[in-house]
Amino acid sequence: MLRYKRFGFYCLHAGILCICIAMFGACKKEDHAEQPATRNHYELINTGSVWDMSTQTYRPCYWLNEEIHWLELPEAKNGFAYGLQLDKSNMYIAGSFENAEGQTLPCYWKNNEKINLPTSNLFPFTFCTTKDIIVRNHTTYILGSADWIPVLWIIDAQGGIKHMYVDSSFVTQNIRSRSATFEMAGGKLYIGGDKRIKVNRRYESQVGYWTIDAALHTNWHIVEDHLAYATAFNLVIANEKIFITGERSIDFGGATFPTPALWNSAGNIPLSGLDNLAAYRFGEVHTDRQGNLLLNVFDFMTHKALILSLSRQGEVLKRIEPIIPGDRSYCSSIAVNNDSTAFVGYTINNSGYSVWSYSGNKLTSLQTPPNGGVIIASAEWKKLP
């Protein structure tokens, strides 16, 4: 999540706001490589939001292959669609909406029906949103945040909803926590994230992950600490190994920019084969059949779509660089299955924004309203009956 799984990149009509969003599900992020898409067996779905020039609002949507479909948005001013989960014949999309008073609130869509999520157990907040979603054994898990503090909603088979803070240490210890994406393995949820903690007279950052068991007991596992700055973007579990992408800095003086980072459960993995690291940002992370890592990358240097194949030791093995016509192009999401890999992204031209998918060396333009900005979030392959 981030497939945003999705970490996509947000592209606003007034500029570019880059956030990595990804999807989850350990079984979906293993065993894939760049191969031709078997479109007679699968359809490509990706989520996002489009700026509507006529109403001056964002409209949540998804693309089924090339065609855009609008999500239901009653009583709301703006809407945003993020994490995507396909479960049998059902489609679930995590997101948020802005009400008439201008407050951002959490919701999700099930087969285009918008369902608002409760916030009654939370402290007063400025905004609250969701971004990732997992469906397992008739239970739906939705990850989001309230003023960046991680929040988890759990919806049972009867529609009953619980919600809780993932980490309540901010209440008693003034610790700022943020979540990345999450996955489920061995009956536990694994949520990537980072923390900002005051140590003596300075603030330090930690990167790690939370685990939440069936009894909703939460534990924080540190993979690297004593950092000047750190942000976790995306987490994947592959062959019982945890990988987290993000960025980090050890410069407490602030003289250098943060650089992209890759961690496993043992700590930071040194990267090799990339010049000028500060020019890149990592997004989603997946694994291929050989056990290597596949990452979509935001390239500040060339502003061209870029996907990297990395060894688990952090060495660049291959650069995948789709040729996308236009001034600036960015890969936002990756959809994967055992047969196919697709990259989804957007391009900025003088005439506005366009959305595309790239699979099997084939570039496909997706339906995009004219003159509007776009937010591309998550992508999945849907297997046909």
mmCIF file of C-alpha atoms in Angstrom:
data_model
loop_
_atom_site.group_PDB
_atom_site.id
_atom_site.type_symbol
_atom_site.label_atom_id
_atom_site.label_comp_id
_atom_site.label_asym_id
_atom_site.label_seq_id
_atom_site.Cartn_x
_atom_site.Cartn_y
_atom_site.Cartn_z
ATOM 1 C CA MET A 1 0.000 0.000 0.000
ATOM 2 C CA LEU A 2 0.930 0.246 -1.437
ATOM 3 C CA ARG A 3 0.104 -4.371 -5.949
ATOM 4 C CA TYR A 4 0.138 0.575 -1.509
ATOM 5 C CA LYS A 5 -0.141 -2.076 -1.685
ATOM 6 C CA ARG A 6 0.352 0.348 -1.474
ATOM 7 C CA PHE A 7 2.496 3.578 -1.107
ATOM 8 C CA GLY A 8 1.130 5.761 -4.235
ATOM 9 C CA PHE A 9 2.197 9.361 -4.603
ATOM 10 C CA TYR A 10 -0.301 12.127 -4.044
ATOM 11 C CA CYS A 11 -0.354 14.731 -6.776
ATOM 12 C CA LEU A 12 -2.412 17.823 -5.968
ATOM 13 C CA HIS A 13 -3.566 20.266 -8.639
ATOM 14 C CA ALA A 14 -1.718 23.130 -6.965
ATOM 15 C CA GLY A 15 1.551 21.237 -6.662
ATOM 16 C CA ILE A 16 2.934 17.856 -5.792
ATOM 17 C CA LEU A 17 2.577 16.305 -2.374
ATOM 18 C CA CYS A 18 4.393 13.005 -2.226
ATOM 19 C CA ILE A 19 3.236 10.412 0.235
ATOM 20 C CA CYS A 20 3.864 6.754 -0.111
ATOM 21 C CA ILE A 21 0.728 4.666 0.334
ATOM 22 C CA ALA A 22 0.537 0.994 -0.097
ATOM 23 C CA MET A 23 -1.677 -1.967 0.304
ATOM 24 C CA PHE A 24 -1.174 -5.134 2.296
ATOM 25 C CA GLY A 25 -1.732 -8.862 2.402
ATOM 26 C CA ALA A 26 1.382 -11.004 2.619
ATOM 27 C CA CYS A 27 0.114 -13.498 0.101
ATOM 28 C CA LYS A 28 -0.280 -10.759 -2.497
ATOM 29 C CA LYS A 29 3.204 -9.320 -2.354
ATOM 30 C CA GLU A 30 5.254 -12.405 -3.009
ATOM 31 C CA ASP A 31 6.387 -14.146 -6.154
ATOM 32 C CA HIS A 32 6.224 -11.747 -9.051
ATOM 33 C CA ALA A 33 8.386 -10.190 -11.710
ATOM 34 C CA GLU A 34 7.866 -7.918 -14.690
ATOM 35 C CA GLN A 35 5.903 -10.058 -17.124
ATOM 36 C CA PRO A 36 3.192 -9.515 -19.730
ATOM 37 C CA ALA A 37 -0.247 -9.021 -18.217
ATOM 38 C CA THR A 38 -2.684 -11.836 -18.902
ATOM 39 C CA ARG A 39 -5.611 -9.482 -19.480
ATOM 40 C CA ASN A 40 -7.878 -12.314 -20.582
ATOM 41 C CA HIS A 41 -7.579 -13.675 -17.029
ATOM 42 C CA TYR A 42 -7.271 -10.473 -14.979
ATOM 43 C CA GLU A 43 -8.529 -6.912 -14.884
ATOM 44 C CA LEU A 44 -6.531 -4.049 -13.418
ATOM 45 C CA ILE A 45 -8.146 -1.916 -10.715
ATOM 46 C CA ASN A 46 -6.596 1.151 -9.110
ATOM 47 C CA THR A 47 -7.995 3.792 -6.780
ATOM 48 C CA GLY A 48 -7.564 7.527 -6.580
ATOM 49 C CA SER A 49 -9.210 10.928 -6.522
ATOM 50 C CA VAL A 50 -9.640 13.568 -9.209
ATOM 51 C CA TRP A 51 -9.921 17.334 -8.874
ATOM 52 C CA ASP A 52 -13.192 18.474 -10.469
ATOM 53 C CA MET A 53 -12.677 21.927 -11.948
ATOM 54 C CA SER A 54 -16.409 22.608 -12.240
ATOM 55 C CA THR A 55 -17.144 22.046 -8.538
ATOM 56 C CA GLN A 56 -13.676 22.815 -7.171
ATOM 57 C CA THR A 57 -13.714 19.557 -5.209
ATOM 58 C CA TYR A 58 -11.932 16.199 -5.118
ATOM 59 C CA ARG A 59 -14.021 13.211 -6.231
ATOM 60 C CA PRO A 60 -13.068 9.669 -5.134
ATOM 61 C CA CYS A 61 -12.903 7.069 -7.861
ATOM 62 C CA TYR A 62 -11.399 3.859 -9.147
ATOM 63 C CA TRP A 63 -10.296 2.744 -12.584
ATOM 64 C CA LEU A 64 -11.324 -0.637 -13.963
ATOM 65 C CA ASN A 65 -8.803 -1.209 -16.738
ATOM 66 C CA GLU A 66 -8.956 2.108 -18.643
ATOM 67 C CA GLU A 67 -12.397 3.322 -17.505
ATOM 68 C CA ILE A 68 -12.972 5.644 -14.543
ATOM 69 C CA HIS A 69 -15.808 4.955 -12.055
ATOM 70 C CA TRP A 70 -16.959 7.480 -9.448
ATOM 71 C CA LEU A 71 -17.510 6.403 -5.842
ATOM 72 C CA GLU A 72 -20.629 7.349 -3.924
ATOM 73 C CA LEU A 73 -20.159 10.569 -1.957
ATOM 74 C CA PRO A 74 -23.384 11.778 -0.303
ATOM 75 C CA GLU A 75 -23.351 14.741 2.122
ATOM 76 C CA ALA A 76 -19.660 15.360 1.508
ATOM 77 C CA LYS A 77 -17.655 18.183 -0.039
ATOM 78 C CA ASN A 78 -14.441 16.306 -0.918
ATOM 79 C CA GLY A 79 -13.631 12.600 -1.001
ATOM 80 C CA PHE A 80 -10.424 10.578 -1.214
ATOM 81 C CA ALA A 81 -9.961 6.893 -2.079
ATOM 82 C CA TYR A 82 -6.804 5.138 -0.910
ATOM 83 C CA GLY A 83 -6.232 1.490 0.064
ATOM 84 C CA LEU A 84 -7.859 -1.263 -1.989
ATOM 85 C CA GLN A 85 -8.782 -4.848 -1.068
ATOM 86 C CA LEU A 86 -10.531 -7.354 -3.296
ATOM 87 C CA ASP A 87 -12.219 -10.216 -1.456
ATOM 88 C CA LYS A 88 -14.092 -12.710 -3.607
ATOM 89 C CA SER A 89 -16.738 -10.656 -5.425
ATOM 90 C CA ASN A 90 -16.463 -7.672 -3.064
ATOM 91 C CA MET A 91 -14.346 -4.541 -3.446
ATOM 92 C CA TYR A 92 -13.308 -2.553 -0.361
ATOM 93 C CA ILE A 93 -11.696 0.888 -0.526
ATOM 94 C CA ALA A 94 -10.403 2.843 2.473
ATOM 95 C CA GLY A 95 -10.607 6.609 2.398
ATOM 96 C CA SER A 96 -11.926 9.809 3.868
ATOM 97 C CA PHE A 97 -14.321 12.643 3.145
ATOM 98 C CA GLU A 98 -14.654 16.294 4.013
ATOM 99 C CA ASN A 99 -18.033 17.311 5.408
ATOM 100 C CA ALA A 100 -19.851 20.598 4.912
ATOM 101 C CA GLU A 101 -18.046 22.072 7.930
ATOM 102 C CA GLY A 102 -14.675 21.301 6.364
ATOM 103 C CA GLN A 103 -13.676 18.498 8.746
ATOM 104 C CA THR A 104 -11.957 15.410 7.308
ATOM 105 C CA LEU A 105 -13.514 12.174 8.604
ATOM 106 C CA PRO A 106 -12.843 8.450 8.020
ATOM 107 C CA CYS A 107 -14.893 6.153 5.816
ATOM 108 C CA TYR A 108 -14.653 3.183 3.498
ATOM 109 C CA TRP A 109 -16.557 1.940 0.494
ATOM 110 C CA LYS A 110 -17.867 -1.580 0.040
ATOM 111 C CA ASN A 111 -18.965 -2.145 -3.556
ATOM 112 C CA ASN A 112 -19.370 1.633 -3.980
ATOM 113 C CA GLU A 113 -21.516 2.067 -0.844
ATOM 114 C CA LYS A 114 -19.930 4.669 1.430
ATOM 115 C CA ILE A 115 -19.805 3.680 5.110
ATOM 116 C CA ASN A 116 -18.741 6.232 7.717
ATOM 117 C CA LEU A 117 -16.483 5.065 10.539
ATOM 118 C CA PRO A 118 -16.935 6.027 14.208
ATOM 119 C CA THR A 119 -14.537 8.334 16.042
ATOM 120 C CA SER A 120 -16.266 8.511 19.445
ATOM 121 C CA ASN A 121 -13.390 6.870 21.352
ATOM 122 C CA LEU A 122 -10.786 9.300 20.030
ATOM 123 C CA PHE A 123 -9.514 12.515 21.510
ATOM 124 C CA PRO A 124 -10.560 15.727 19.725
ATOM 125 C CA PHE A 125 -8.772 15.906 16.373
ATOM 126 C CA THR A 126 -8.298 18.241 13.430
ATOM 127 C CA PHE A 127 -8.568 15.509 10.794
ATOM 128 C CA CYS A 128 -9.104 11.757 10.726
ATOM 129 C CA THR A 129 -8.614 9.503 7.717
ATOM 130 C CA THR A 130 -8.052 5.887 6.679
ATOM 131 C CA LYS A 131 -5.598 4.615 4.096
ATOM 132 C CA ASP A 132 -5.192 0.810 4.233
ATOM 133 C CA ILE A 133 -7.625 -2.079 4.469
ATOM 134 C CA ILE A 134 -7.412 -5.855 4.952
ATOM 135 C CA VAL A 135 -10.265 -8.378 4.837
ATOM 136 C CA ARG A 136 -9.649 -11.787 6.433
ATOM 137 C CA ASN A 137 -12.115 -14.453 7.552
ATOM 138 C CA HIS A 138 -15.145 -12.133 7.335
ATOM 139 C CA THR A 139 -13.404 -9.477 9.441
ATOM 140 C CA THR A 140 -12.347 -6.104 8.021
ATOM 141 C CA TYR A 141 -9.330 -4.233 9.415
ATOM 142 C CA ILE A 142 -8.881 -0.586 8.467
ATOM 143 C CA LEU A 143 -5.775 1.424 9.315
ATOM 144 C CA GLY A 144 -5.826 5.190 9.523
ATOM 145 C CA SER A 145 -4.907 8.089 11.742
ATOM 146 C CA ALA A 146 -6.287 11.006 13.720
ATOM 147 C CA ASP A 147 -3.919 13.979 13.552
ATOM 148 C CA TRP A 148 -1.251 11.459 12.372
ATOM 149 C CA ILE A 149 -1.764 9.222 15.439
ATOM 150 C CA PRO A 150 -2.381 5.631 14.181
ATOM 151 C CA VAL A 151 -5.932 4.327 14.586
ATOM 152 C CA LEU A 152 -7.323 0.859 13.829
ATOM 153 C CA TRP A 153 -10.963 0.024 13.043
ATOM 154 C CA ILE A 154 -12.159 -3.597 13.200
ATOM 155 C CA ILE A 155 -15.474 -4.592 11.613
ATOM 156 C CA ASP A 156 -16.892 -8.045 12.379
ATOM 157 C CA ALA A 157 -19.077 -10.214 10.161
ATOM 158 C CA GLN A 158 -22.258 -8.730 11.667
ATOM 159 C CA GLY A 159 -21.136 -5.159 10.969
ATOM 160 C CA GLY A 160 -20.114 -4.303 14.526
ATOM 161 C CA ILE A 161 -17.246 -1.788 14.630
ATOM 162 C CA LYS A 162 -14.488 -1.342 17.227
ATOM 163 C CA HIS A 163 -11.855 1.364 17.023
ATOM 164 C CA MET A 164 -8.686 1.957 18.997
ATOM 165 C CA TYR A 165 -5.400 3.812 19.008
ATOM 166 C CA VAL A 166 -2.612 1.567 17.787
ATOM 167 C CA ASP A 167 -0.218 3.158 20.298
ATOM 168 C CA SER A 168 -1.435 5.180 23.284
ATOM 169 C CA SER A 169 2.038 6.260 24.428
ATOM 170 C CA PHE A 170 1.354 9.756 23.098
ATOM 171 C CA VAL A 171 -1.115 10.250 25.972
ATOM 172 C CA THR A 172 1.255 9.572 28.867
ATOM 173 C CA GLN A 173 4.691 10.109 27.329
ATOM 174 C CA ASN A 174 4.141 12.812 24.687
ATOM 175 C CA ILE A 175 5.455 10.472 21.998
ATOM 176 C CA ARG A 176 4.432 11.213 18.425
ATOM 177 C CA SER A 177 3.682 8.092 16.396
ATOM 178 C CA ARG A 178 2.840 7.655 12.724
ATOM 179 C CA SER A 179 1.886 4.524 10.822
ATOM 180 C CA ALA A 180 2.895 3.380 7.360
ATOM 181 C CA THR A 181 1.051 0.343 5.953
ATOM 182 C CA PHE A 182 0.047 -2.971 7.463
ATOM 183 C CA GLU A 183 -0.154 -6.658 6.699
ATOM 184 C CA MET A 184 -1.473 -9.787 8.372
ATOM 185 C CA ALA A 185 0.614 -12.901 8.991
ATOM 186 C CA GLY A 186 0.277 -15.745 11.480
ATOM 187 C CA GLY A 187 -2.908 -14.299 12.931
ATOM 188 C CA LYS A 188 -1.237 -10.965 13.789
ATOM 189 C CA LEU A 189 -1.335 -7.526 12.268
ATOM 190 C CA TYR A 190 2.033 -5.953 11.430
ATOM 191 C CA ILE A 191 1.970 -2.169 11.131
ATOM 192 C CA GLY A 192 5.030 -0.274 9.948
ATOM 193 C CA GLY A 193 5.652 3.087 11.542
ATOM 194 C CA ASP A 194 7.924 5.607 13.202
ATOM 195 C CA LYS A 195 8.066 7.481 16.493
ATOM 196 C CA ARG A 196 9.455 10.819 17.629
ATOM 197 C CA ILE A 197 10.687 10.765 21.231
ATOM 198 C CA LYS A 198 12.334 13.352 23.446
ATOM 199 C CA VAL A 199 15.607 11.986 24.814
ATOM 200 C CA ASN A 200 17.266 14.291 27.335
ATOM 201 C CA ARG A 201 17.246 17.664 25.553
ATOM 202 C CA ARG A 202 16.669 16.601 21.966
ATOM 203 C CA TYR A 203 14.128 14.700 19.909
ATOM 204 C CA GLU A 204 15.096 11.406 18.305
ATOM 205 C CA SER A 205 13.300 9.204 15.781
ATOM 206 C CA GLN A 206 12.675 5.468 15.770
ATOM 207 C CA VAL A 207 11.579 3.183 12.933
ATOM 208 C CA GLY A 208 9.873 -0.128 13.567
ATOM 209 C CA TYR A 209 6.562 -1.928 13.543
ATOM 210 C CA TRP A 210 3.668 -2.714 15.822
ATOM 211 C CA THR A 211 2.177 -6.166 16.212
ATOM 212 C CA ILE A 212 -1.429 -6.619 17.281
ATOM 213 C CA ASP A 213 -2.667 -10.086 18.249
ATOM 214 C CA ALA A 214 -6.193 -11.529 18.295
ATOM 215 C CA ALA A 215 -6.733 -10.177 21.819
ATOM 216 C CA LEU A 216 -5.783 -6.694 20.538
ATOM 217 C CA HIS A 217 -2.577 -6.591 22.581
ATOM 218 C CA THR A 218 -0.133 -4.174 20.948
ATOM 219 C CA ASN A 219 3.683 -4.299 20.977
ATOM 220 C CA TRP A 220 6.193 -1.898 19.402
ATOM 221 C CA HIS A 221 9.337 -3.425 17.841
ATOM 222 C CA ILE A 222 12.254 -1.073 17.119
ATOM 223 C CA VAL A 223 14.405 -1.783 14.058
ATOM 224 C CA GLU A 224 16.495 1.425 14.266
ATOM 225 C CA ASP A 225 16.570 4.302 16.755
ATOM 226 C CA HIS A 226 18.651 7.360 17.780
ATOM 227 C CA LEU A 227 17.942 8.967 14.393
ATOM 228 C CA ALA A 228 17.723 12.682 13.721
ATOM 229 C CA TYR A 229 14.737 12.062 11.468
ATOM 230 C CA ALA A 230 12.904 9.046 10.092
ATOM 231 C CA THR A 231 9.683 8.244 8.288
ATOM 232 C CA ALA A 232 8.341 4.770 7.497
ATOM 233 C CA PHE A 233 6.393 4.557 4.248
ATOM 234 C CA ASN A 234 5.631 0.925 3.480
ATOM 235 C CA LEU A 235 5.905 -2.527 5.088
ATOM 236 C CA VAL A 236 5.871 -5.945 3.461
ATOM 237 C CA ILE A 237 6.250 -9.460 4.850
ATOM 238 C CA ALA A 238 7.873 -11.874 2.415
ATOM 239 C CA ASN A 239 8.929 -15.401 3.276
ATOM 240 C CA GLU A 240 8.516 -14.519 6.975
ATOM 241 C CA LYS A 241 10.885 -11.547 6.563
ATOM 242 C CA ILE A 242 9.849 -7.965 7.291
ATOM 243 C CA PHE A 243 10.954 -5.088 5.059
ATOM 244 C CA ILE A 244 10.159 -1.401 5.565
ATOM 245 C CA THR A 245 10.814 1.490 3.195
ATOM 246 C CA GLY A 246 11.081 5.142 4.197
ATOM 247 C CA GLU A 247 13.687 7.820 4.700
ATOM 248 C CA ARG A 248 16.164 8.656 7.428
ATOM 249 C CA SER A 249 18.812 11.108 8.598
ATOM 250 C CA ILE A 250 21.506 10.864 11.248
ATOM 251 C CA ASP A 251 22.391 14.554 10.926
ATOM 252 C CA PHE A 252 21.043 16.282 14.038
ATOM 253 C CA GLY A 253 22.447 19.571 12.749
ATOM 254 C CA GLY A 254 20.092 19.508 9.760
ATOM 255 C CA ALA A 255 22.800 20.327 7.208
ATOM 256 C CA THR A 256 21.920 17.404 4.902
ATOM 257 C CA PHE A 257 18.668 16.139 3.442
ATOM 258 C CA PRO A 258 17.137 12.801 4.524
ATOM 259 C CA THR A 259 17.869 9.905 2.192
ATOM 260 C CA PRO A 260 15.727 6.915 1.172
ATOM 261 C CA ALA A 261 16.022 3.958 3.479
ATOM 262 C CA LEU A 262 15.337 0.249 3.554
ATOM 263 C CA TRP A 263 15.088 -1.712 6.796
ATOM 264 C CA ASN A 264 14.556 -5.296 7.808
ATOM 265 C CA SER A 265 13.773 -6.512 11.321
ATOM 266 C CA ALA A 266 17.498 -6.366 12.170
ATOM 267 C CA GLY A 267 17.982 -2.724 11.229
ATOM 268 C CA ASN A 268 18.948 -0.441 8.359
ATOM 269 C CA ILE A 269 20.120 -2.045 5.110
ATOM 270 C CA PRO A 270 22.906 -0.031 3.396
ATOM 271 C CA LEU A 271 22.007 0.847 -0.206
ATOM 272 C CA SER A 272 24.421 0.530 -3.117
ATOM 273 C CA GLY A 273 24.167 1.344 -6.819
ATOM 274 C CA LEU A 274 22.328 4.676 -6.484
ATOM 275 C CA ASP A 275 24.058 8.025 -6.937
ATOM 276 C CA ASN A 276 22.815 11.097 -5.079
ATOM 277 C CA LEU A 277 20.486 9.225 -2.731
ATOM 278 C CA ALA A 278 18.770 12.422 -1.581
ATOM 279 C CA ALA A 279 17.210 12.764 -5.050
ATOM 280 C CA TYR A 280 14.996 9.688 -4.534
ATOM 281 C CA ARG A 281 12.062 8.604 -2.383
ATOM 282 C CA PHE A 282 11.027 4.976 -2.034
ATOM 283 C CA GLY A 283 7.384 3.913 -2.192
ATOM 284 C CA GLU A 284 5.869 0.448 -2.290
ATOM 285 C CA VAL A 285 7.999 -2.636 -1.750
ATOM 286 C CA HIS A 286 7.284 -6.126 -3.111
ATOM 287 C CA THR A 287 9.259 -9.309 -3.754
ATOM 288 C CA ASP A 288 9.791 -11.307 -6.948
ATOM 289 C CA ARG A 289 10.233 -15.038 -7.532
ATOM 290 C CA GLN A 290 13.939 -14.823 -6.777
ATOM 291 C CA GLY A 291 13.266 -13.143 -3.432
ATOM 292 C CA ASN A 292 14.567 -9.760 -4.602
ATOM 293 C CA LEU A 293 12.771 -6.523 -3.753
ATOM 294 C CA LEU A 294 10.753 -4.435 -6.198
ATOM 295 C CA LEU A 295 10.238 -0.743 -5.343
ATOM 296 C CA ASN A 296 8.535 2.159 -7.073
ATOM 297 C CA VAL A 297 10.640 5.288 -6.720
ATOM 298 C CA PHE A 298 9.924 8.996 -6.852
ATOM 299 C CA ASP A 299 12.826 10.463 -8.822
ATOM 300 C CA PHE A 300 13.395 14.161 -8.057
ATOM 301 C CA MET A 301 16.394 14.262 -10.394
ATOM 302 C CA THR A 302 14.909 13.178 -13.744
ATOM 303 C CA HIS A 303 11.197 13.312 -12.895
ATOM 304 C CA LYS A 304 10.708 10.116 -14.875
ATOM 305 C CA ALA A 305 8.913 6.950 -13.834
ATOM 306 C CA LEU A 306 11.310 4.559 -12.093
ATOM 307 C CA ILE A 307 11.057 1.117 -10.496
ATOM 308 C CA LEU A 308 14.034 -0.597 -8.888
ATOM 309 C CA SER A 309 14.838 -4.240 -8.364
ATOM 310 C CA LEU A 310 16.996 -4.563 -5.234
ATOM 311 C CA SER A 311 18.683 -7.499 -3.592
ATOM 312 C CA ARG A 312 17.730 -8.097 0.021
ATOM 313 C CA GLN A 313 21.165 -6.710 0.863
ATOM 314 C CA GLY A 314 20.250 -3.348 -0.700
ATOM 315 C CA GLU A 315 22.109 -3.620 -4.043
ATOM 316 C CA VAL A 316 20.412 -2.257 -7.173
ATOM 317 C CA LEU A 317 20.024 -5.176 -9.593
ATOM 318 C CA LYS A 318 17.882 -3.587 -12.294
ATOM 319 C CA ARG A 319 16.268 -0.268 -13.203
ATOM 320 C CA ILE A 320 12.831 -0.458 -14.860
ATOM 321 C CA GLU A 321 12.190 2.838 -16.624
ATOM 322 C CA PRO A 322 8.946 2.903 -18.637
ATOM 323 C CA ILE A 323 9.026 5.469 -21.432
ATOM 324 C CA ILE A 324 6.063 7.737 -20.673
ATOM 325 C CA PRO A 325 5.418 10.724 -22.991
ATOM 326 C CA GLY A 326 5.171 13.997 -21.097
ATOM 327 C CA ASP A 327 7.161 16.459 -19.039
ATOM 328 C CA ARG A 328 7.121 14.678 -15.676
ATOM 329 C CA SER A 329 5.977 11.128 -14.921
ATOM 330 C CA TYR A 330 5.815 9.257 -11.628
ATOM 331 C CA CYS A 331 5.006 5.655 -10.767
ATOM 332 C CA SER A 332 2.513 5.625 -7.891
ATOM 333 C CA SER A 333 1.429 2.010 -7.431
ATOM 334 C CA ILE A 334 2.319 -1.534 -8.353
ATOM 335 C CA ALA A 335 -0.163 -4.372 -8.891
ATOM 336 C CA VAL A 336 1.227 -7.901 -8.749
ATOM 337 C CA ASN A 337 0.145 -11.509 -8.953
ATOM 338 C CA ASN A 338 1.839 -14.751 -9.880
ATOM 339 C CA ASP A 339 1.527 -14.022 -13.588
ATOM 340 C CA SER A 340 1.749 -10.282 -14.071
ATOM 341 C CA THR A 341 3.135 -6.997 -12.829
ATOM 342 C CA ALA A 342 1.580 -3.619 -13.625
ATOM 343 C CA PHE A 343 2.811 -0.138 -12.782
ATOM 344 C CA VAL A 344 0.307 2.694 -12.415
ATOM 345 C CA GLY A 345 1.187 6.373 -12.344
ATOM 346 C CA TYR A 346 0.503 9.865 -13.591
ATOM 347 C CA THR A 347 2.091 12.363 -15.956
ATOM 348 C CA ILE A 348 2.131 16.155 -15.795
ATOM 349 C CA ASN A 349 1.917 18.007 -19.114
ATOM 350 C CA ASN A 350 1.212 21.586 -20.131
ATOM 351 C CA SER A 351 -2.369 20.504 -20.761
ATOM 352 C CA GLY A 352 -2.816 18.998 -17.288
ATOM 353 C CA TYR A 353 -2.564 15.531 -15.772
ATOM 354 C CA SER A 354 -2.957 12.090 -17.298
ATOM 355 C CA VAL A 355 -3.067 8.621 -15.720
ATOM 356 C CA TRP A 356 -1.451 5.516 -17.195
ATOM 357 C CA SER A 357 -0.681 1.861 -16.565
ATOM 358 C CA TYR A 358 2.326 -0.054 -17.846
ATOM 359 C CA SER A 359 2.466 -3.843 -18.098
ATOM 360 C CA GLY A 360 4.294 -6.238 -20.373
ATOM 361 C CA ASN A 361 6.081 -3.304 -22.091
ATOM 362 C CA LYS A 362 2.670 -1.906 -23.051
ATOM 363 C CA LEU A 363 1.596 1.606 -22.055
ATOM 364 C CA THR A 364 -2.148 2.188 -21.575
ATOM 365 C CA SER A 365 -3.779 5.588 -21.036
ATOM 366 C CA LEU A 366 -6.509 5.643 -18.388
ATOM 367 C CA GLN A 367 -9.586 7.819 -18.636
ATOM 368 C CA THR A 368 -8.849 11.188 -16.986
ATOM 369 C CA PRO A 369 -11.088 14.290 -16.854
ATOM 370 C CA PRO A 370 -9.381 17.324 -18.429
ATOM 371 C CA ASN A 371 -7.561 20.026 -16.466
ATOM 372 C CA GLY A 372 -7.810 18.290 -13.107
ATOM 373 C CA GLY A 373 -5.236 17.119 -10.614
ATOM 374 C CA VAL A 374 -5.123 13.452 -9.641
ATOM 375 C CA ILE A 375 -4.251 11.336 -6.626
ATOM 376 C CA ILE A 376 -3.251 7.758 -7.424
ATOM 377 C CA ALA A 377 -3.302 5.425 -4.424
ATOM 378 C CA SER A 378 -3.520 1.627 -4.780
ATOM 379 C CA ALA A 379 -3.661 -0.973 -7.529
ATOM 380 C CA GLU A 380 -4.704 -4.642 -7.676
ATOM 381 C CA TRP A 381 -5.246 -7.373 -10.228
ATOM 382 C CA LYS A 382 -8.791 -8.743 -10.212
ATOM 383 C CA LYS A 383 -9.003 -12.361 -11.301
ATOM 384 C CA LEU A 384 -11.869 -13.054 -13.692
ATOM 385 C CA PRO A 385 -14.224 -16.001 -13.109
#
